PDB file of C-alpha atoms in Angstrom:
ATOM      1  CA  UNK J   1     -16.432   8.428  41.709  1.00  0.00           C
ATOM      2  CA  UNK J   2     -15.987   9.286  45.207  1.00  0.00           C
ATOM      3  CA  UNK J   3     -18.879  10.961  47.758  1.00  0.00           C
ATOM      4  CA  UNK J   4     -16.523  14.198  47.783  1.00  0.00           C
ATOM      5  CA  UNK J   5     -17.559  14.776  44.074  1.00  0.00           C
ATOM      6  CA  UNK J   6     -21.254  15.027  44.539  1.00  0.00           C
ATOM      7  CA  UNK J   7     -22.785  18.143  45.125  1.00  0.00           C
ATOM      8  CA  UNK J   8     -26.537  17.879  46.279  1.00  0.00           C
ATOM      9  CA  UNK J   9     -28.408  19.287  49.216  1.00  0.00           C
ATOM     10  CA  UNK J  10     -30.016  15.429  50.127  1.00  0.00           C
ATOM     11  CA  UNK J  11     -27.548  13.130  50.945  1.00  0.00           C
ATOM     12  CA  UNK J  12     -28.543   9.915  52.965  1.00  0.00           C
ATOM     13  CA  UNK J  13     -26.875   6.546  53.583  1.00  0.00           C
ATOM     14  CA  UNK J  14     -28.057   3.039  52.850  1.00  0.00           C
ATOM     15  CA  UNK J  15     -26.436  -0.360  53.201  1.00  0.00           C
ATOM     16  CA  UNK J  16     -26.981  -3.449  51.144  1.00  0.00           C
ATOM     17  CA  UNK J  17     -25.494  -6.971  52.745  1.00  0.00           C
ATOM     18  CA  UNK J  18     -22.980  -7.369  50.094  1.00  0.00           C
ATOM     19  CA  UNK J  19     -21.292  -3.704  50.869  1.00  0.00           C
ATOM     20  CA  UNK J  20     -18.979  -3.773  54.240  1.00  0.00           C
ATOM     21  CA  UNK J  21     -19.294   0.027  54.677  1.00  0.00           C
ATOM     22  CA  UNK J  22     -22.578   2.200  54.164  1.00  0.00           C
ATOM     23  CA  UNK J  23     -22.159   4.348  51.181  1.00  0.00           C
ATOM     24  CA  UNK J  24     -23.639   7.770  50.318  1.00  0.00           C
ATOM     25  CA  UNK J  25     -26.500   7.762  47.850  1.00  0.00           C
ATOM     26  CA  UNK J  26     -28.906  10.160  46.339  1.00  0.00           C
ATOM     27  CA  UNK J  27     -32.275   9.949  47.744  1.00  0.00           C
ATOM     28  CA  UNK J  28     -35.408  11.007  45.681  1.00  0.00           C
ATOM     29  CA  UNK J  29     -37.292  14.031  46.569  1.00  0.00           C
ATOM     30  CA  UNK J  30     -39.279  13.652  49.910  1.00  0.00           C
ATOM     31  CA  UNK J  31     -42.702  12.117  49.001  1.00  0.00           C
ATOM     32  CA  UNK J  32     -45.303  10.395  51.179  1.00  0.00           C
ATOM     33  CA  UNK J  33     -44.316   6.793  51.297  1.00  0.00           C
ATOM     34  CA  UNK J  34     -46.908   4.168  50.841  1.00  0.00           C
ATOM     35  CA  UNK J  35     -46.485   0.370  51.072  1.00  0.00           C
ATOM     36  CA  UNK J  36     -46.714   0.288  47.225  1.00  0.00           C
ATOM     37  CA  UNK J  37     -43.990   2.863  46.648  1.00  0.00           C
ATOM     38  CA  UNK J  38     -41.483   1.508  49.397  1.00  0.00           C
ATOM     39  CA  UNK J  39     -40.000  -1.394  47.355  1.00  0.00           C
ATOM     40  CA  UNK J  40     -39.568   0.997  44.476  1.00  0.00           C
ATOM     41  CA  UNK J  41     -37.626   3.402  46.442  1.00  0.00           C
ATOM     42  CA  UNK J  42     -35.687   0.893  48.027  1.00  0.00           C
ATOM     43  CA  UNK J  43     -34.586  -0.425  44.514  1.00  0.00           C
ATOM     44  CA  UNK J  44     -33.675   2.985  43.448  1.00  0.00           C
ATOM     45  CA  UNK J  45     -31.380   3.620  46.793  1.00  0.00           C
ATOM     46  CA  UNK J  46     -29.728   0.536  46.065  1.00  0.00           C
ATOM     47  CA  UNK J  47     -28.940   0.811  42.275  1.00  0.00           C
ATOM     48  CA  UNK J  48     -27.533   4.480  43.239  1.00  0.00           C
ATOM     49  CA  UNK J  49     -25.115   2.734  45.694  1.00  0.00           C
ATOM     50  CA  UNK J  50     -23.771   0.401  43.076  1.00  0.00           C
ATOM     51  CA  UNK J  51     -23.369   3.103  40.782  1.00  0.00           C
ATOM     52  CA  UNK J  52     -21.363   5.425  43.006  1.00  0.00           C
ATOM     53  CA  UNK J  53     -19.187   2.743  44.350  1.00  0.00           C
ATOM     54  CA  UNK J  54     -18.788   0.892  40.862  1.00  0.00           C
ATOM     55  CA  UNK J  55     -19.597  -2.304  42.346  1.00  0.00           C
ATOM     56  CA  UNK J  56     -21.503  -4.909  40.144  1.00  0.00           C
ATOM     57  CA  UNK J  57     -25.012  -5.609  41.595  1.00  0.00           C
ATOM     58  CA  UNK J  58     -25.995  -9.065  42.598  1.00  0.00           C
ATOM     59  CA  UNK J  59     -27.717 -11.254  40.048  1.00  0.00           C
ATOM     60  CA  UNK J  60     -31.058 -10.487  41.490  1.00  0.00           C
ATOM     61  CA  UNK J  61     -30.677  -6.980  40.721  1.00  0.00           C
ATOM     62  CA  UNK J  62     -28.653  -7.102  37.330  1.00  0.00           C
ATOM     63  CA  UNK J  63     -31.206  -8.296  35.359  1.00  0.00           C
ATOM     64  CA  UNK J  64     -33.381  -4.989  35.966  1.00  0.00           C
ATOM     65  CA  UNK J  65     -30.619  -3.110  35.017  1.00  0.00           C
ATOM     66  CA  UNK J  66     -30.678  -1.536  31.621  1.00  0.00           C
ATOM     67  CA  UNK J  67     -28.432  -3.187  29.122  1.00  0.00           C
ATOM     68  CA  UNK J  68     -26.342  -0.006  27.763  1.00  0.00           C
ATOM     69  CA  UNK J  69     -24.726  -1.946  24.927  1.00  0.00           C
ATOM     70  CA  UNK J  70     -27.709  -3.615  23.645  1.00  0.00           C
ATOM     71  CA  UNK J  71     -26.833  -2.650  20.299  1.00  0.00           C
ATOM     72  CA  UNK J  72     -23.294  -3.896  20.232  1.00  0.00           C
ATOM     73  CA  UNK J  73     -23.055  -6.680  17.821  1.00  0.00           C
ATOM     74  CA  UNK J  74     -20.891  -9.901  18.846  1.00  0.00           C
ATOM     75  CA  UNK J  75     -17.243 -10.504  17.249  1.00  0.00           C
ATOM     76  CA  UNK J  76     -18.809 -13.541  15.450  1.00  0.00           C
ATOM     77  CA  UNK J  77     -21.700 -11.519  14.228  1.00  0.00           C
ATOM     78  CA  UNK J  78     -19.048  -9.013  12.569  1.00  0.00           C
ATOM     79  CA  UNK J  79     -17.267 -11.967  11.131  1.00  0.00           C
ATOM     80  CA  UNK J  80     -20.076 -13.510   9.574  1.00  0.00           C
ATOM     81  CA  UNK J  81     -21.553 -10.522   7.607  1.00  0.00           C
ATOM     82  CA  UNK J  82     -17.807  -9.652   6.500  1.00  0.00           C
ATOM     83  CA  UNK J  83     -17.775 -13.224   5.272  1.00  0.00           C
ATOM     84  CA  UNK J  84     -21.136 -12.765   3.588  1.00  0.00           C
ATOM     85  CA  UNK J  85     -20.235  -9.726   1.659  1.00  0.00           C
ATOM     86  CA  UNK J  86     -16.738 -11.273   0.712  1.00  0.00           C
ATOM     87  CA  UNK J  87     -18.591 -14.298  -0.605  1.00  0.00           C
ATOM     88  CA  UNK J  88     -21.034 -12.146  -2.738  1.00  0.00           C
ATOM     89  CA  UNK J  89     -17.942 -10.088  -4.000  1.00  0.00           C
ATOM     90  CA  UNK J  90     -15.844 -13.318  -5.021  1.00  0.00           C
ATOM     91  CA  UNK J  91     -18.830 -14.263  -7.044  1.00  0.00           C
ATOM     92  CA  UNK J  92     -18.172 -12.533 -10.918  1.00  0.00           C
ATOM     93  CA  UNK J  93     -22.057 -13.017 -11.154  1.00  0.00           C
ATOM     94  CA  UNK J  94     -23.187 -11.128  -8.187  1.00  0.00           C
ATOM     95  CA  UNK J  95     -25.229  -8.163  -9.597  1.00  0.00           C
ATOM     96  CA  UNK J  96     -24.076  -4.710  -8.249  1.00  0.00           C
ATOM     97  CA  UNK J  97     -27.585  -4.085  -6.984  1.00  0.00           C
ATOM     98  CA  UNK J  98     -26.965  -7.048  -4.770  1.00  0.00           C
ATOM     99  CA  UNK J  99     -23.862  -5.703  -3.464  1.00  0.00           C
ATOM    100  CA  UNK J 100     -25.890  -2.553  -2.750  1.00  0.00           C
ATOM    101  CA  UNK J 101     -27.910  -4.399  -0.128  1.00  0.00           C
ATOM    102  CA  UNK J 102     -25.170  -4.754   2.001  1.00  0.00           C
ATOM    103  CA  UNK J 103     -24.888  -1.156   2.620  1.00  0.00           C
ATOM    104  CA  UNK J 104     -26.909   0.968   4.972  1.00  0.00           C
ATOM    105  CA  UNK J 105     -30.195   2.662   3.883  1.00  0.00           C
ATOM    106  CA  UNK J 106     -30.756   4.306   7.134  1.00  0.00           C
ATOM    107  CA  UNK J 107     -27.016   6.030   7.335  1.00  0.00           C
ATOM    108  CA  UNK J 108     -24.576   8.227   4.903  1.00  0.00           C
ATOM    109  CA  UNK J 109     -22.654   5.734   3.355  1.00  0.00           C
ATOM    110  CA  UNK J 110     -19.351   6.031   1.341  1.00  0.00           C
ATOM    111  CA  UNK J 111     -16.599   4.153  -0.477  1.00  0.00           C
ATOM    112  CA  UNK J 112     -12.987   5.131  -0.333  1.00  0.00           C
ATOM    113  CA  UNK J 113     -10.529   3.339  -2.533  1.00  0.00           C
ATOM    114  CA  UNK J 114      -6.859   4.817  -2.952  1.00  0.00           C
ATOM    115  CA  UNK J 115      -3.278   3.755  -2.756  1.00  0.00           C
ATOM    116  CA  UNK J 116      -1.288   4.073   0.155  1.00  0.00           C
ATOM    117  CA  UNK J 117       0.981   6.718  -1.302  1.00  0.00           C
ATOM    118  CA  UNK J 118      -1.753   9.090  -2.164  1.00  0.00           C
ATOM    119  CA  UNK J 119      -0.981  12.526  -1.104  1.00  0.00           C
ATOM    120  CA  UNK J 120      -4.943  13.445  -1.145  1.00  0.00           C
ATOM    121  CA  UNK J 121      -6.578  10.187  -0.112  1.00  0.00           C
ATOM    122  CA  UNK J 122      -9.573  11.982   0.992  1.00  0.00           C
ATOM    123  CA  UNK J 123     -10.195  13.073  -2.645  1.00  0.00           C
ATOM    124  CA  UNK J 124     -11.086   9.374  -3.678  1.00  0.00           C
ATOM    125  CA  UNK J 125     -13.954   9.243  -1.355  1.00  0.00           C
ATOM    126  CA  UNK J 126     -17.454   8.855  -3.078  1.00  0.00           C
ATOM    127  CA  UNK J 127     -20.695   9.059  -1.112  1.00  0.00           C
ATOM    128  CA  UNK J 128     -24.296   7.986  -1.476  1.00  0.00           C
ATOM    129  CA  UNK J 129     -25.905   4.828  -2.643  1.00  0.00           C
ATOM    130  CA  UNK J 130     -25.711   6.009  -6.207  1.00  0.00           C
ATOM    131  CA  UNK J 131     -21.894   6.391  -5.959  1.00  0.00           C
ATOM    132  CA  UNK J 132     -21.581   3.179  -4.094  1.00  0.00           C
ATOM    133  CA  UNK J 133     -23.783   1.538  -7.055  1.00  0.00           C
ATOM    134  CA  UNK J 134     -21.416   3.286  -9.710  1.00  0.00           C
ATOM    135  CA  UNK J 135     -18.442   1.642  -7.956  1.00  0.00           C
ATOM    136  CA  UNK J 136     -19.917  -1.877  -8.397  1.00  0.00           C
ATOM    137  CA  UNK J 137     -20.932  -1.127 -11.859  1.00  0.00           C
ATOM    138  CA  UNK J 138     -17.545  -0.125 -12.829  1.00  0.00           C
ATOM    139  CA  UNK J 139     -15.993  -3.173 -11.620  1.00  0.00           C
ATOM    140  CA  UNK J 140     -18.895  -5.459 -13.044  1.00  0.00           C
ATOM    141  CA  UNK J 141     -18.355  -3.595 -16.434  1.00  0.00           C
ATOM    142  CA  UNK J 142     -14.333  -3.789 -16.788  1.00  0.00           C
ATOM    143  CA  UNK J 143     -13.127  -6.872 -14.699  1.00  0.00           C
ATOM    144  CA  UNK J 144     -13.481 -10.035 -13.251  1.00  0.00           C
ATOM    145  CA  UNK J 145     -12.065 -10.762  -9.695  1.00  0.00           C
ATOM    146  CA  UNK J 146     -10.514 -13.678  -7.872  1.00  0.00           C
ATOM    147  CA  UNK J 147     -11.818 -14.637  -4.251  1.00  0.00           C
ATOM    148  CA  UNK J 148     -10.537 -12.479  -1.895  1.00  0.00           C
ATOM    149  CA  UNK J 149      -7.782 -14.159   0.343  1.00  0.00           C
ATOM    150  CA  UNK J 150      -7.920 -12.084   3.710  1.00  0.00           C
ATOM    151  CA  UNK J 151      -6.583 -12.241   7.194  1.00  0.00           C
ATOM    152  CA  UNK J 152      -8.439 -10.403   9.971  1.00  0.00           C
ATOM    153  CA  UNK J 153      -6.371  -7.991  11.564  1.00  0.00           C
ATOM    154  CA  UNK J 154      -9.004  -6.319  14.211  1.00  0.00           C
ATOM    155  CA  UNK J 155     -12.729  -6.627  15.161  1.00  0.00           C
ATOM    156  CA  UNK J 156     -14.085  -3.967  17.432  1.00  0.00           C
ATOM    157  CA  UNK J 157     -17.750  -4.585  18.450  1.00  0.00           C
ATOM    158  CA  UNK J 158     -18.060  -1.531  20.364  1.00  0.00           C
ATOM    159  CA  UNK J 159     -17.083   0.280  17.361  1.00  0.00           C
ATOM    160  CA  UNK J 160     -18.883  -2.073  14.892  1.00  0.00           C
ATOM    161  CA  UNK J 161     -15.479  -2.012  12.904  1.00  0.00           C
ATOM    162  CA  UNK J 162     -13.663  -4.957  11.310  1.00  0.00           C
ATOM    163  CA  UNK J 163     -10.327  -4.636   9.652  1.00  0.00           C
ATOM    164  CA  UNK J 164      -8.902  -7.329   7.311  1.00  0.00           C
ATOM    165  CA  UNK J 165      -5.817  -7.757   5.267  1.00  0.00           C
ATOM    166  CA  UNK J 166      -6.418  -9.073   1.861  1.00  0.00           C
ATOM    167  CA  UNK J 167      -5.327  -9.630  -1.811  1.00  0.00           C
ATOM    168  CA  UNK J 168      -7.290 -10.033  -5.017  1.00  0.00           C
ATOM    169  CA  UNK J 169      -6.478 -10.823  -8.650  1.00  0.00           C
ATOM    170  CA  UNK J 170      -7.940  -8.496 -11.073  1.00  0.00           C
ATOM    171  CA  UNK J 171      -8.452  -9.643 -14.886  1.00  0.00           C
ATOM    172  CA  UNK J 172      -9.444  -7.264 -17.634  1.00  0.00           C
ATOM    173  CA  UNK J 173     -12.503  -8.406 -19.533  1.00  0.00           C
ATOM    174  CA  UNK J 174     -11.356  -7.092 -22.751  1.00  0.00           C
ATOM    175  CA  UNK J 175      -7.596  -8.010 -22.794  1.00  0.00           C
ATOM    176  CA  UNK J 176      -7.379 -10.754 -20.325  1.00  0.00           C
ATOM    177  CA  UNK J 177      -4.472  -9.098 -18.688  1.00  0.00           C
ATOM    178  CA  UNK J 178      -4.620  -9.596 -15.019  1.00  0.00           C
ATOM    179  CA  UNK J 179      -2.431  -8.371 -11.718  1.00  0.00           C
ATOM    180  CA  UNK J 180      -2.570  -8.740  -8.046  1.00  0.00           C
ATOM    181  CA  UNK J 181      -3.868  -5.828  -5.539  1.00  0.00           C
ATOM    182  CA  UNK J 182      -2.796  -6.306  -2.021  1.00  0.00           C
ATOM    183  CA  UNK J 183      -4.872  -4.100   0.442  1.00  0.00           C
ATOM    184  CA  UNK J 184      -6.175  -3.269   4.087  1.00  0.00           C
ATOM    185  CA  UNK J 185      -9.916  -2.823   4.138  1.00  0.00           C
ATOM    186  CA  UNK J 186     -11.702  -1.237   6.929  1.00  0.00           C
ATOM    187  CA  UNK J 187     -15.430  -1.753   7.117  1.00  0.00           C
ATOM    188  CA  UNK J 188     -17.813   0.114   9.685  1.00  0.00           C
ATOM    189  CA  UNK J 189     -21.399  -1.148  10.175  1.00  0.00           C
ATOM    190  CA  UNK J 190     -24.588   0.371  11.528  1.00  0.00           C
ATOM    191  CA  UNK J 191     -26.811  -1.079  14.090  1.00  0.00           C
ATOM    192  CA  UNK J 192     -28.427  -3.337  11.535  1.00  0.00           C
ATOM    193  CA  UNK J 193     -25.196  -4.548  10.460  1.00  0.00           C
ATOM    194  CA  UNK J 194     -25.164  -2.902   7.081  1.00  0.00           C
ATOM    195  CA  UNK J 195     -21.965  -1.163   5.808  1.00  0.00           C
ATOM    196  CA  UNK J 196     -21.533   2.717   6.121  1.00  0.00           C
ATOM    197  CA  UNK J 197     -18.292   3.069   5.382  1.00  0.00           C
ATOM    198  CA  UNK J 198     -16.007   0.846   2.872  1.00  0.00           C
ATOM    199  CA  UNK J 199     -12.281   1.946   3.002  1.00  0.00           C
ATOM    200  CA  UNK J 200      -9.875   0.000   0.819  1.00  0.00           C
ATOM    201  CA  UNK J 201      -6.134   1.389   1.048  1.00  0.00           C
ATOM    202  CA  UNK J 202      -3.955  -0.552  -1.446  1.00  0.00           C
ATOM    203  CA  UNK J 203      -0.635  -1.838  -0.040  1.00  0.00           C
ATOM    204  CA  UNK J 204       1.175  -3.000  -3.373  1.00  0.00           C
ATOM    205  CA  UNK J 205       2.274  -0.532  -5.792  1.00  0.00           C
ATOM    206  CA  UNK J 206       0.110   2.345  -6.650  1.00  0.00           C
ATOM    207  CA  UNK J 207      -0.550   1.251 -10.145  1.00  0.00           C
ATOM    208  CA  UNK J 208      -2.446  -1.860  -8.828  1.00  0.00           C
ATOM    209  CA  UNK J 209      -4.884   0.006  -7.154  1.00  0.00           C
ATOM    210  CA  UNK J 210      -8.043  -0.541  -8.876  1.00  0.00           C
ATOM    211  CA  UNK J 211      -8.835   2.938  -9.250  1.00  0.00           C
ATOM    212  CA  UNK J 212      -5.628   3.701 -10.917  1.00  0.00           C
ATOM    213  CA  UNK J 213      -5.861   0.496 -13.031  1.00  0.00           C
ATOM    214  CA  UNK J 214      -4.788   0.788 -16.896  1.00  0.00           C
ATOM    215  CA  UNK J 215      -5.096  -1.763 -19.590  1.00  0.00           C
ATOM    216  CA  UNK J 216      -1.825  -0.576 -21.669  1.00  0.00           C
ATOM    217  CA  UNK J 217      -3.339  -1.831 -25.199  1.00  0.00           C
ATOM    218  CA  UNK J 218      -6.879   0.014 -24.288  1.00  0.00           C
ATOM    219  CA  UNK J 219      -6.146   3.722 -24.911  1.00  0.00           C
ATOM    220  CA  UNK J 220      -9.608   4.391 -24.968  1.00  0.00           C
ATOM    221  CA  UNK J 221     -10.179   3.242 -21.373  1.00  0.00           C
ATOM    222  CA  UNK J 222      -8.440   6.179 -19.906  1.00  0.00           C
ATOM    223  CA  UNK J 223     -11.337   8.345 -21.493  1.00  0.00           C
ATOM    224  CA  UNK J 224     -14.119   5.674 -20.168  1.00  0.00           C
ATOM    225  CA  UNK J 225     -12.451   5.679 -16.469  1.00  0.00           C
ATOM    226  CA  UNK J 226     -12.634   9.260 -16.665  1.00  0.00           C
ATOM    227  CA  UNK J 227     -16.202   9.665 -17.782  1.00  0.00           C
ATOM    228  CA  UNK J 228     -17.422   7.122 -14.873  1.00  0.00           C
ATOM    229  CA  UNK J 229     -15.429   9.039 -12.160  1.00  0.00           C
ATOM    230  CA  UNK J 230     -16.736  12.470 -13.622  1.00  0.00           C
ATOM    231  CA  UNK J 231     -20.376  10.886 -13.135  1.00  0.00           C
ATOM    232  CA  UNK J 232     -19.227   9.627  -9.574  1.00  0.00           C
ATOM    233  CA  UNK J 233     -18.184  12.874  -8.712  1.00  0.00           C
ATOM    234  CA  UNK J 234     -21.571  14.465  -9.925  1.00  0.00           C
ATOM    235  CA  UNK J 235     -23.306  12.070  -7.907  1.00  0.00           C
ATOM    236  CA  UNK J 236     -21.175  12.971  -4.813  1.00  0.00           C
ATOM    237  CA  UNK J 237     -22.235  16.361  -4.980  1.00  0.00           C
ATOM    238  CA  UNK J 238     -25.558  15.560  -5.127  1.00  0.00           C
ATOM    239  CA  UNK J 239     -25.638  13.575  -2.171  1.00  0.00           C
ATOM    240  CA  UNK J 240     -23.404  15.895   0.155  1.00  0.00           C
ATOM    241  CA  UNK J 241     -25.189  19.200  -0.770  1.00  0.00           C
TER     242      UNK J 241
END
């Protein structure tokens, strides 16, 4: 931002020892100065100079500047909370309510689990804490899973998101049949590092997507799955109304 782009009736110049040339700055409205007010006005002027010139202030002033990114987590914090989630998920004895504790209670939450070739991926979104619990209830009822083998693809602290590619082996509790699902998962977090969106895109064949799974010898499962899906959709309508 240059001085020509600033429109104001009150302009002045001030110079700090670390600046080679005087820089224009915005001055406060004229007031009757006292000895107590001068240091405050001086600091105000210097801060505005650095703002206009996009020059980092010296250490003596840097500590008094507000931290714009105070809520931005570190890369290590995002990785740690993701690892805690995956550890809990890998344990087949983890109760669905325990999985729910990883999700935000202060922001809207949703889960999306869909095959990569789905023509309407948005139709697979379920919203609200009851829908999230229904997702983990469904998993706990019908399948066991192996620990997730994963590889981190991207960590964005400013957006509070993490993306990883993974692979998990699912097994039907009734028949014992198993299959492998390869996927890409994107997690987004709130300021407390609780999950607000949980998106799983199945990269392997569409029939390996957990939400498309069928046990070939269990014809009754289709009815069970449709019933659970319908109940989730009812919850979704309730929480998005």
